[in-house]
Coordinates of C-alpha atoms and ligand atoms in Angstrom, one line a residue:
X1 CA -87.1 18.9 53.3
X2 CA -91.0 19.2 52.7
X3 CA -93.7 20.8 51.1
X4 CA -93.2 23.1 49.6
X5 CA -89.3 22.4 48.4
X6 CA -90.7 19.1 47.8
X7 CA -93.5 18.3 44.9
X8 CA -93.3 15.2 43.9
X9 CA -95.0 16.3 40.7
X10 CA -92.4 17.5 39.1
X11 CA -91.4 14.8 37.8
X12 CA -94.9 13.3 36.7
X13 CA -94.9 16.6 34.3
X14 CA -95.0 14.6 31.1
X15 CA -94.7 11.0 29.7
X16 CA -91.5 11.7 28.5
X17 CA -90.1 12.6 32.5
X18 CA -92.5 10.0 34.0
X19 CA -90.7 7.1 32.0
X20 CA -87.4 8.6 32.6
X21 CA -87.9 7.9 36.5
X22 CA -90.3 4.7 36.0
X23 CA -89.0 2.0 38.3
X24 CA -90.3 -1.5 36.9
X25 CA -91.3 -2.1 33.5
X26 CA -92.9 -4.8 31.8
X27 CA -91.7 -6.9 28.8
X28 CA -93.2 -9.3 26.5
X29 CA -90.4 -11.6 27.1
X30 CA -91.7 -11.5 30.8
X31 CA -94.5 -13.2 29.9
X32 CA -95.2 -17.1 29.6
X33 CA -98.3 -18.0 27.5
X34 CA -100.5 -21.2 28.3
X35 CA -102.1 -23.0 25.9
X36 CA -104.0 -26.1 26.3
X37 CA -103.2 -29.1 24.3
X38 CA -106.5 -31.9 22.7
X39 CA -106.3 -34.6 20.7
X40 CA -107.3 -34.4 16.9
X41 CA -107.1 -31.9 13.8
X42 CA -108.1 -28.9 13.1
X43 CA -110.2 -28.3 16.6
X44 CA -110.2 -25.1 18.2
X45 CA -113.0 -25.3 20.8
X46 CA -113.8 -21.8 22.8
X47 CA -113.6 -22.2 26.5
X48 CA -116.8 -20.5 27.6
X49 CA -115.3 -19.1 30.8
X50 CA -112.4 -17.9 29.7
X51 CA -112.9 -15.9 26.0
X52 CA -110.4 -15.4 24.1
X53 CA -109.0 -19.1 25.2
X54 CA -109.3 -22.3 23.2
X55 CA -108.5 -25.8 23.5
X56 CA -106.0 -26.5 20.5
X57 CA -105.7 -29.7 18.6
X58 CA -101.4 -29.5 17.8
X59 CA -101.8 -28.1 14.5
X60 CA -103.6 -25.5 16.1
X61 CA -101.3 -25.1 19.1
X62 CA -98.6 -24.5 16.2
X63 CA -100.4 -21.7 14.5
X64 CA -101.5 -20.0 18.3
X65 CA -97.6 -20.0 19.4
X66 CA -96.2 -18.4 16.5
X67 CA -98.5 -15.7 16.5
X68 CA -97.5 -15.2 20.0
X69 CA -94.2 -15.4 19.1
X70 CA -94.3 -12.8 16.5
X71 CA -96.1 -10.7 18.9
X72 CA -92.9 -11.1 21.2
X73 CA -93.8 -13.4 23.6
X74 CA -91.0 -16.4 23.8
X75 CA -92.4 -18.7 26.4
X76 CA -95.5 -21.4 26.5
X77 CA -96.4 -23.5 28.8
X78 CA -98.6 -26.4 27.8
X79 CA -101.4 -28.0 29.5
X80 CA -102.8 -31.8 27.9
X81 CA -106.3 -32.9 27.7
X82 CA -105.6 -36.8 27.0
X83 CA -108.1 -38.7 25.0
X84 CA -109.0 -40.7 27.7
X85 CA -109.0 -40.7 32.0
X86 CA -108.0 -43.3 34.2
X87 CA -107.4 -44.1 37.6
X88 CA -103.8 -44.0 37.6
X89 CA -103.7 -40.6 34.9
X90 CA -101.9 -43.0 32.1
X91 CA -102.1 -40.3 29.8
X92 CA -99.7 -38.3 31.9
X93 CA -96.8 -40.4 31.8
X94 CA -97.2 -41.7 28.1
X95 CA -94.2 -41.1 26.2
X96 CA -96.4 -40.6 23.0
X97 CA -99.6 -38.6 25.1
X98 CA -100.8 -35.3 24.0
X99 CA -98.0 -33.4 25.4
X100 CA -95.2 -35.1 23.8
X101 CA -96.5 -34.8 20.8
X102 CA -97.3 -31.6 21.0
X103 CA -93.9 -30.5 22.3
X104 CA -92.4 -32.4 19.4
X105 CA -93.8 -30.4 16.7
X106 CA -93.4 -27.0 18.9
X107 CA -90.0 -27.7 19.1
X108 CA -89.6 -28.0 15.3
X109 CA -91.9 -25.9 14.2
X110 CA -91.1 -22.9 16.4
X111 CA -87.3 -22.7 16.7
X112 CA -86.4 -20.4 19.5
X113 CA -89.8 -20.6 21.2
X114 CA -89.5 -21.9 24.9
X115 CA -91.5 -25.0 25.7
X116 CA -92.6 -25.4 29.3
X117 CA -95.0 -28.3 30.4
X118 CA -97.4 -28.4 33.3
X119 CA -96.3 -31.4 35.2
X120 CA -99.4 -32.9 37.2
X121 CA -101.7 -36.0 37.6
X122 CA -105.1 -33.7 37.7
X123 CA -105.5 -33.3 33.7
X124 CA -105.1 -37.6 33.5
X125 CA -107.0 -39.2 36.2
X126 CA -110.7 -39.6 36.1
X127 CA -111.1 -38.5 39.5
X128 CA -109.5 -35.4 38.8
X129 CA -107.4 -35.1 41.9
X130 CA -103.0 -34.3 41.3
X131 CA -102.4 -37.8 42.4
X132 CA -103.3 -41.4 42.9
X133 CA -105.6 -42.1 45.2
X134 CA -105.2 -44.2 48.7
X135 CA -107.8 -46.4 49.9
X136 CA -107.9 -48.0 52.9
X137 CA -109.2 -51.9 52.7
X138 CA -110.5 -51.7 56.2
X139 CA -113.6 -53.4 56.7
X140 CA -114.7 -53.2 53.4
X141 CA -116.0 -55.8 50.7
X142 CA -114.2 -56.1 47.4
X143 CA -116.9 -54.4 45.5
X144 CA -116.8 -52.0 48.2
X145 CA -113.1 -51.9 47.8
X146 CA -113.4 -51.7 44.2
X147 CA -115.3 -48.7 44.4
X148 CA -114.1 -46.6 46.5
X149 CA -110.8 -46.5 44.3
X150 CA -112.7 -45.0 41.4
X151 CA -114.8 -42.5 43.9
X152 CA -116.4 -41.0 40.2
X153 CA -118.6 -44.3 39.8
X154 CA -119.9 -44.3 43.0
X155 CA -123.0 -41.7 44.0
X156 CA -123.4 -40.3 47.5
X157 CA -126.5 -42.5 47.7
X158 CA -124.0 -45.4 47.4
X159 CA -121.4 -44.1 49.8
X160 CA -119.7 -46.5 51.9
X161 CA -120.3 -47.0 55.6
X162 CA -118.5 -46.6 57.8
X163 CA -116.3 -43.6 55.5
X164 CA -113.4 -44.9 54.8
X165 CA -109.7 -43.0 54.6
X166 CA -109.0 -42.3 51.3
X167 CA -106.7 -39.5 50.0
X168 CA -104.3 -38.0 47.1
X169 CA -101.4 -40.6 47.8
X170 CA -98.3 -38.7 48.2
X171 CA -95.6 -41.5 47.8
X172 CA -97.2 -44.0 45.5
X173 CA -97.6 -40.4 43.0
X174 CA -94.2 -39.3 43.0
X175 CA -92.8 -41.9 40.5
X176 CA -95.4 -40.8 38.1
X177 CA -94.9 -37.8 38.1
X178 CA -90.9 -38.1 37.7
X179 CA -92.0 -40.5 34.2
X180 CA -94.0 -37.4 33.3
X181 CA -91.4 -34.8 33.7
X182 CA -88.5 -37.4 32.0
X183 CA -91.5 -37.9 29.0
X184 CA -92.0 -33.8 28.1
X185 CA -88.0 -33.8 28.6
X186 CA -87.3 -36.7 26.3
X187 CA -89.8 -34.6 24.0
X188 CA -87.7 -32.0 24.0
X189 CA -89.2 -29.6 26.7
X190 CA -87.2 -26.9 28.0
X191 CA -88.9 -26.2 31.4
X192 CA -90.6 -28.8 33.1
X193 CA -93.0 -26.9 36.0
X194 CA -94.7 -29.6 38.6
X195 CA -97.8 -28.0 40.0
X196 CA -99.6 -30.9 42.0
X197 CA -98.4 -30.2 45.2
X198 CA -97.3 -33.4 46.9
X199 CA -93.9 -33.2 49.1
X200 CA -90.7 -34.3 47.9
X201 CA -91.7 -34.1 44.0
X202 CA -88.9 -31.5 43.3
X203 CA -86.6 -33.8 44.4
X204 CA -88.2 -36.6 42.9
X205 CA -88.4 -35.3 39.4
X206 CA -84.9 -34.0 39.7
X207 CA -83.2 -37.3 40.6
X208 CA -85.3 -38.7 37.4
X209 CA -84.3 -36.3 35.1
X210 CA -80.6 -35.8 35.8
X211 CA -80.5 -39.7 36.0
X212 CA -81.8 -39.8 32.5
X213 CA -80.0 -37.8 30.9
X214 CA -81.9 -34.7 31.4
X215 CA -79.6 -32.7 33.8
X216 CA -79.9 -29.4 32.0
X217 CA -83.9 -29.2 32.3
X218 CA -84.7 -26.8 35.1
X219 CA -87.7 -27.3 37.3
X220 CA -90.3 -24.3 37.8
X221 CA -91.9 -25.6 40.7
X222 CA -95.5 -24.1 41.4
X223 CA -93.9 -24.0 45.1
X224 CA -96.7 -21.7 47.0
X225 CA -99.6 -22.6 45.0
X226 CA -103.2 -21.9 47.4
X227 CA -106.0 -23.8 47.4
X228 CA -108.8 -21.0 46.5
X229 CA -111.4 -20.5 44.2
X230 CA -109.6 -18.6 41.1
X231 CA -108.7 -22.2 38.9
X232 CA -112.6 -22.9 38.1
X233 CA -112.3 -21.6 35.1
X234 CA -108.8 -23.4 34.2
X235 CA -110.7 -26.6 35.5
X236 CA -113.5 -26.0 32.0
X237 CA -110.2 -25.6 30.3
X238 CA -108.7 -28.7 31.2
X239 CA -111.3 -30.8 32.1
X240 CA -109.8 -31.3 35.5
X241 CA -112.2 -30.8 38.4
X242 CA -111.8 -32.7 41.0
X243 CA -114.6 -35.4 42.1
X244 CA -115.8 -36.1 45.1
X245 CA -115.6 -40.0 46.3
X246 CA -116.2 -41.7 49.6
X247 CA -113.4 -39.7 51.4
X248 CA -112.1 -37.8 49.5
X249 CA -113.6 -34.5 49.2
X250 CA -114.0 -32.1 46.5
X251 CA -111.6 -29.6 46.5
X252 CA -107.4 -29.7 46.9
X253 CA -107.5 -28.2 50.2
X254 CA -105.7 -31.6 50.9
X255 CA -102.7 -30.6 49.3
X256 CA -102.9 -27.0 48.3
X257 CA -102.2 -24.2 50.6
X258 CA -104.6 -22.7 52.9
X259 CA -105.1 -19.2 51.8
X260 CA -104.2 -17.5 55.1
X261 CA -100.8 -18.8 55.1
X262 CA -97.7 -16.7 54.5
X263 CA -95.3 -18.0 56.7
X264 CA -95.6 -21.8 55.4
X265 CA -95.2 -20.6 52.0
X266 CA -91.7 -19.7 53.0
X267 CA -91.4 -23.4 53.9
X268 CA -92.9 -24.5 51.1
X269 CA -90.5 -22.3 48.5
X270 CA -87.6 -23.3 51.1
X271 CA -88.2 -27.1 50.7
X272 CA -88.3 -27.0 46.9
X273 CA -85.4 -24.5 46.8
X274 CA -83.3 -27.6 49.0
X275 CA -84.6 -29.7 46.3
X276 CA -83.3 -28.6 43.7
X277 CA -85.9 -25.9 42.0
X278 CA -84.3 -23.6 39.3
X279 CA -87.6 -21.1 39.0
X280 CA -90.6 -20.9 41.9
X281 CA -93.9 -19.8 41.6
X282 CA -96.1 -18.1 43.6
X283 CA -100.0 -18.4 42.8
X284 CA -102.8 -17.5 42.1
X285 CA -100.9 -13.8 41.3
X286 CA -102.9 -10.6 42.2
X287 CA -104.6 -11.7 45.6
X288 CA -100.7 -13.1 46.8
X289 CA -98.9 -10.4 46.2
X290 CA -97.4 -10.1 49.4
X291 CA -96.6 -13.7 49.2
X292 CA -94.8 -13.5 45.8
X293 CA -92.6 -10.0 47.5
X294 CA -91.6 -12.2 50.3
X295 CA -90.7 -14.5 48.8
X296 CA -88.2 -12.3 45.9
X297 CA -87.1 -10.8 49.4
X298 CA -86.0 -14.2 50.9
X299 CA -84.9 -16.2 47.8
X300 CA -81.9 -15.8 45.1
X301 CA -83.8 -17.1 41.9
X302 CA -86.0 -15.8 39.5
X303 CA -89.5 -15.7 40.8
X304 CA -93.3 -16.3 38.9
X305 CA -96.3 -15.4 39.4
X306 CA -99.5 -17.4 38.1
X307 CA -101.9 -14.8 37.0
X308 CA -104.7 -17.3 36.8
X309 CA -107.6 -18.2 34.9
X310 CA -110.2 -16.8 37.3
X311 CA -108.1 -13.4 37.8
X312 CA -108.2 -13.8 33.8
X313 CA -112.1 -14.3 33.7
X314 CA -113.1 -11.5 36.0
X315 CA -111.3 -9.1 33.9
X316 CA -113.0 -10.5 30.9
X317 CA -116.3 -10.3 32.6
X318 CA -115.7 -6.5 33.5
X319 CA -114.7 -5.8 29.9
X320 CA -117.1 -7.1 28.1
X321 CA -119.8 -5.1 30.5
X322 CA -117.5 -2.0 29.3
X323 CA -116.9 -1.4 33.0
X324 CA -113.1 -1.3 32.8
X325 CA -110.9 -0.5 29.7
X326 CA -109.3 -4.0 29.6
X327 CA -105.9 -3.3 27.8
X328 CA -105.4 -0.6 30.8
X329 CA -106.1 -2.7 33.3
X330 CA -104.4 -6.2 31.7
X331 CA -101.1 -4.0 31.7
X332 CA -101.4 -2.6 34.9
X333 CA -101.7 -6.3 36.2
X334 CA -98.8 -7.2 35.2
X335 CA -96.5 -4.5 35.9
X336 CA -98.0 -4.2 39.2
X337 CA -96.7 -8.6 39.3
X338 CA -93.5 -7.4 38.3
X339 CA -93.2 -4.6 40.7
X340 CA -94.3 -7.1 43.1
X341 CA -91.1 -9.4 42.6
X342 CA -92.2 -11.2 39.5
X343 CA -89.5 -12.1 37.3
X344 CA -92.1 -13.9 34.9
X345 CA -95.9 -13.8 34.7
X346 CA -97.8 -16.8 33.3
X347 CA -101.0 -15.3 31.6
X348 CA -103.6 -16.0 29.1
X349 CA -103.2 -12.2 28.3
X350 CA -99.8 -13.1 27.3
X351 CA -100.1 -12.3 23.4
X352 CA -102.5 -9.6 24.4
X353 CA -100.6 -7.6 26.5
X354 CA -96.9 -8.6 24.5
X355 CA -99.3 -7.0 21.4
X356 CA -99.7 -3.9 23.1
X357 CA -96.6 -3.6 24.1
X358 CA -94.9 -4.0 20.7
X359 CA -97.2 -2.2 18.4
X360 CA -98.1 -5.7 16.5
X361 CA -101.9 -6.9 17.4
X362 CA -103.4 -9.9 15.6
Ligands
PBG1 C1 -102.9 -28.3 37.7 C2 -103.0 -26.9 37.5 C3 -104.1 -26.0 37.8 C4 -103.8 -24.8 37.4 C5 -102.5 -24.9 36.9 N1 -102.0 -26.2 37.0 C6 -105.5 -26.3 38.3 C7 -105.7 -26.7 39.7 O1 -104.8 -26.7 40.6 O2 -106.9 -27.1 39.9 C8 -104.6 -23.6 37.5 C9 -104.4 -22.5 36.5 C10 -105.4 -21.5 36.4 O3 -106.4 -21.4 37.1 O4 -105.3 -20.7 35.4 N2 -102.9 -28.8 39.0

């Protein structure tokens, strides 16, 4: 049959006969809300690329999650600036570290709310890279030595001849992170979600956890996460851009995927499936939306896209010119992730959108 039997319009007649035939629709309880996590009392400090976004002492945090929560949206996930940086990202693996503590009080605070952490080495070292660095000694003095491991100290003027190799050590990270996923599960975290990117760290952190005691924690693993240029405004947030050192360069490109890849993030969700992720996630969201299809096409389990802080900020930016009508267009972005494959967003328009959605806006 054709035109003019067939008119599809029939059914877009009214609201009420749209709805009836409307394929995906969104829920607050589809969305995952982050907040980021600072030491002290009382601090809410604005995060000048990203309005509407704050850096939350705990106290804070509290109050921010069960607005959310009233608004309808049941899932966090938390991101730590520590009160201090070093080499190894300490603060990441300390069992009484900003997320911990925050979790702790979360957990009692908000009953029923669902605590996921950010599991990565990038919001602890001073270097700002997801892992501990490797330095190679070759043919270097110990001061040279000495700085190259700390590649923030040393200016370009003083780079090292001849370069040596240094990089985001895989191996000698893994550990860590496993301490840091066991530390937000001994906490009390219900999600633990690595997002650093080395190989083998779903495995890693499972074998930790389950050997601990912590066998019912799932793992959202950021499993296709691209190495572009939508975090810069997460990386004001978090305090967490990476520094360039004598061999290490400025970017994650090291570890991240390239943006024109498709087929290896199939490898890369396939890997962490093997290893034992409950959850993957596909991000940034809006640009990979073919990814984040192929991979709900390909895989079994529920499926997550990362609308990130970037995507976040443009939409912002447009609003604020009164070029878009941003509740519009923040709720078409996520139904169109959803229609996409996405089980679950993350986004900071979490309470936002889960506002207009329910009727209750604060
Ligand atoms: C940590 C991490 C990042 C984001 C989530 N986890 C930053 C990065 O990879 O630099 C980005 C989130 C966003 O941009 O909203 N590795």
């Amino acid at each position: 049959m054709s035109f003019p039997q067939d008119r599809p319009r029939r059914m877009r007649r009214t609201e009420a006969l749209r709805s009836l035939v409307r394929e995906t629709v969104l829920a607050p309880d589809d969305l995952v809300w982050p907040l980021f996590a600072v030491p002290g009392e009382r601090v809410r400090n604005a995060v000048k690329s990203m309005p509407g976004v704050f850096q939350l002492s705990v106290d804070e945090l509290v109050a921010e999650a069960q607005t959310g929560f009233e608004a309808g949206v049941r899932s966090v996930i938390l991101f730590g600036v520590p009160e201090k940086k070093d080499a190894l990202g300490s603060g990441a693996y300390d069992e009484d570290g900003i997320i911990p503590r925050a979790i702790r009080t979360l957990k009692q605070r908000v009953p029923g709310l669902v605590v996921m952490t950010d599991v990565c080495m990038c919001e602890y070292t001073d270097h700002g890279h997801c892992g501990v660095l490797k330095v190679s000694r070759a043919g270097l003095s110990e001061a040279a030595f000495r700085r190259a491991q700390r590649p923030d100290e040393a200016p370009p003027e003083r780079a090292i001849h001849p370069p040596v190799t240094s990089d985001v050590d895989n191996d000698a990270t893994l550990p860590l992170l496993a301490k840091e996923a066991v530390a937000h599960a001994r906490a009390g975290a219900d999600v633990v979600a690595p997002s650093d990117m080395m190989d083998g760290r779903v495995a890693a952190i499972r074998k930790a956890l389950d050997e601990t005691g912590y066998g019912d924690v799932p793992i959202l693993s950021y499993a296709a996460k691209f190495a572009g240029a939508f975090y810069g405004p997460f990386r004001d947030a978090a305090e967490s851009a990476p520094r360039e050192g004598p061999g290490i360069p400025k970017d994650r490109k090291g570890y991240q995927m390239d943006p024109g890849n498709a087929r290896e993030a199939m490898r890369e969700v396939s890997l962490d499936v093997g290893e034992g992720a409950d959850m993957v996630m596909v991000k940034p969201a809006v640009p990979y939306l073919d990814i984040v299809r192929m991979v709900k096409d390909r895989f079994d389990l529920p499926v997550a896209a990362y609308h990130v802080s970037g995507e976040y900020a443009m939409i912002k930016a447009a609003a604020e010119r009164g070029w878009i009508d941003e509740d519009r267009v923040a709720l078409e972005t996520m139904l169109c992730c959803r229609r996409a494959g996405a089980d679950l967003v993350l986004t900071y328009y979490a309470k936002h959108v889960a506002g207009l959605l329910t009727g209750i806006r604060r």
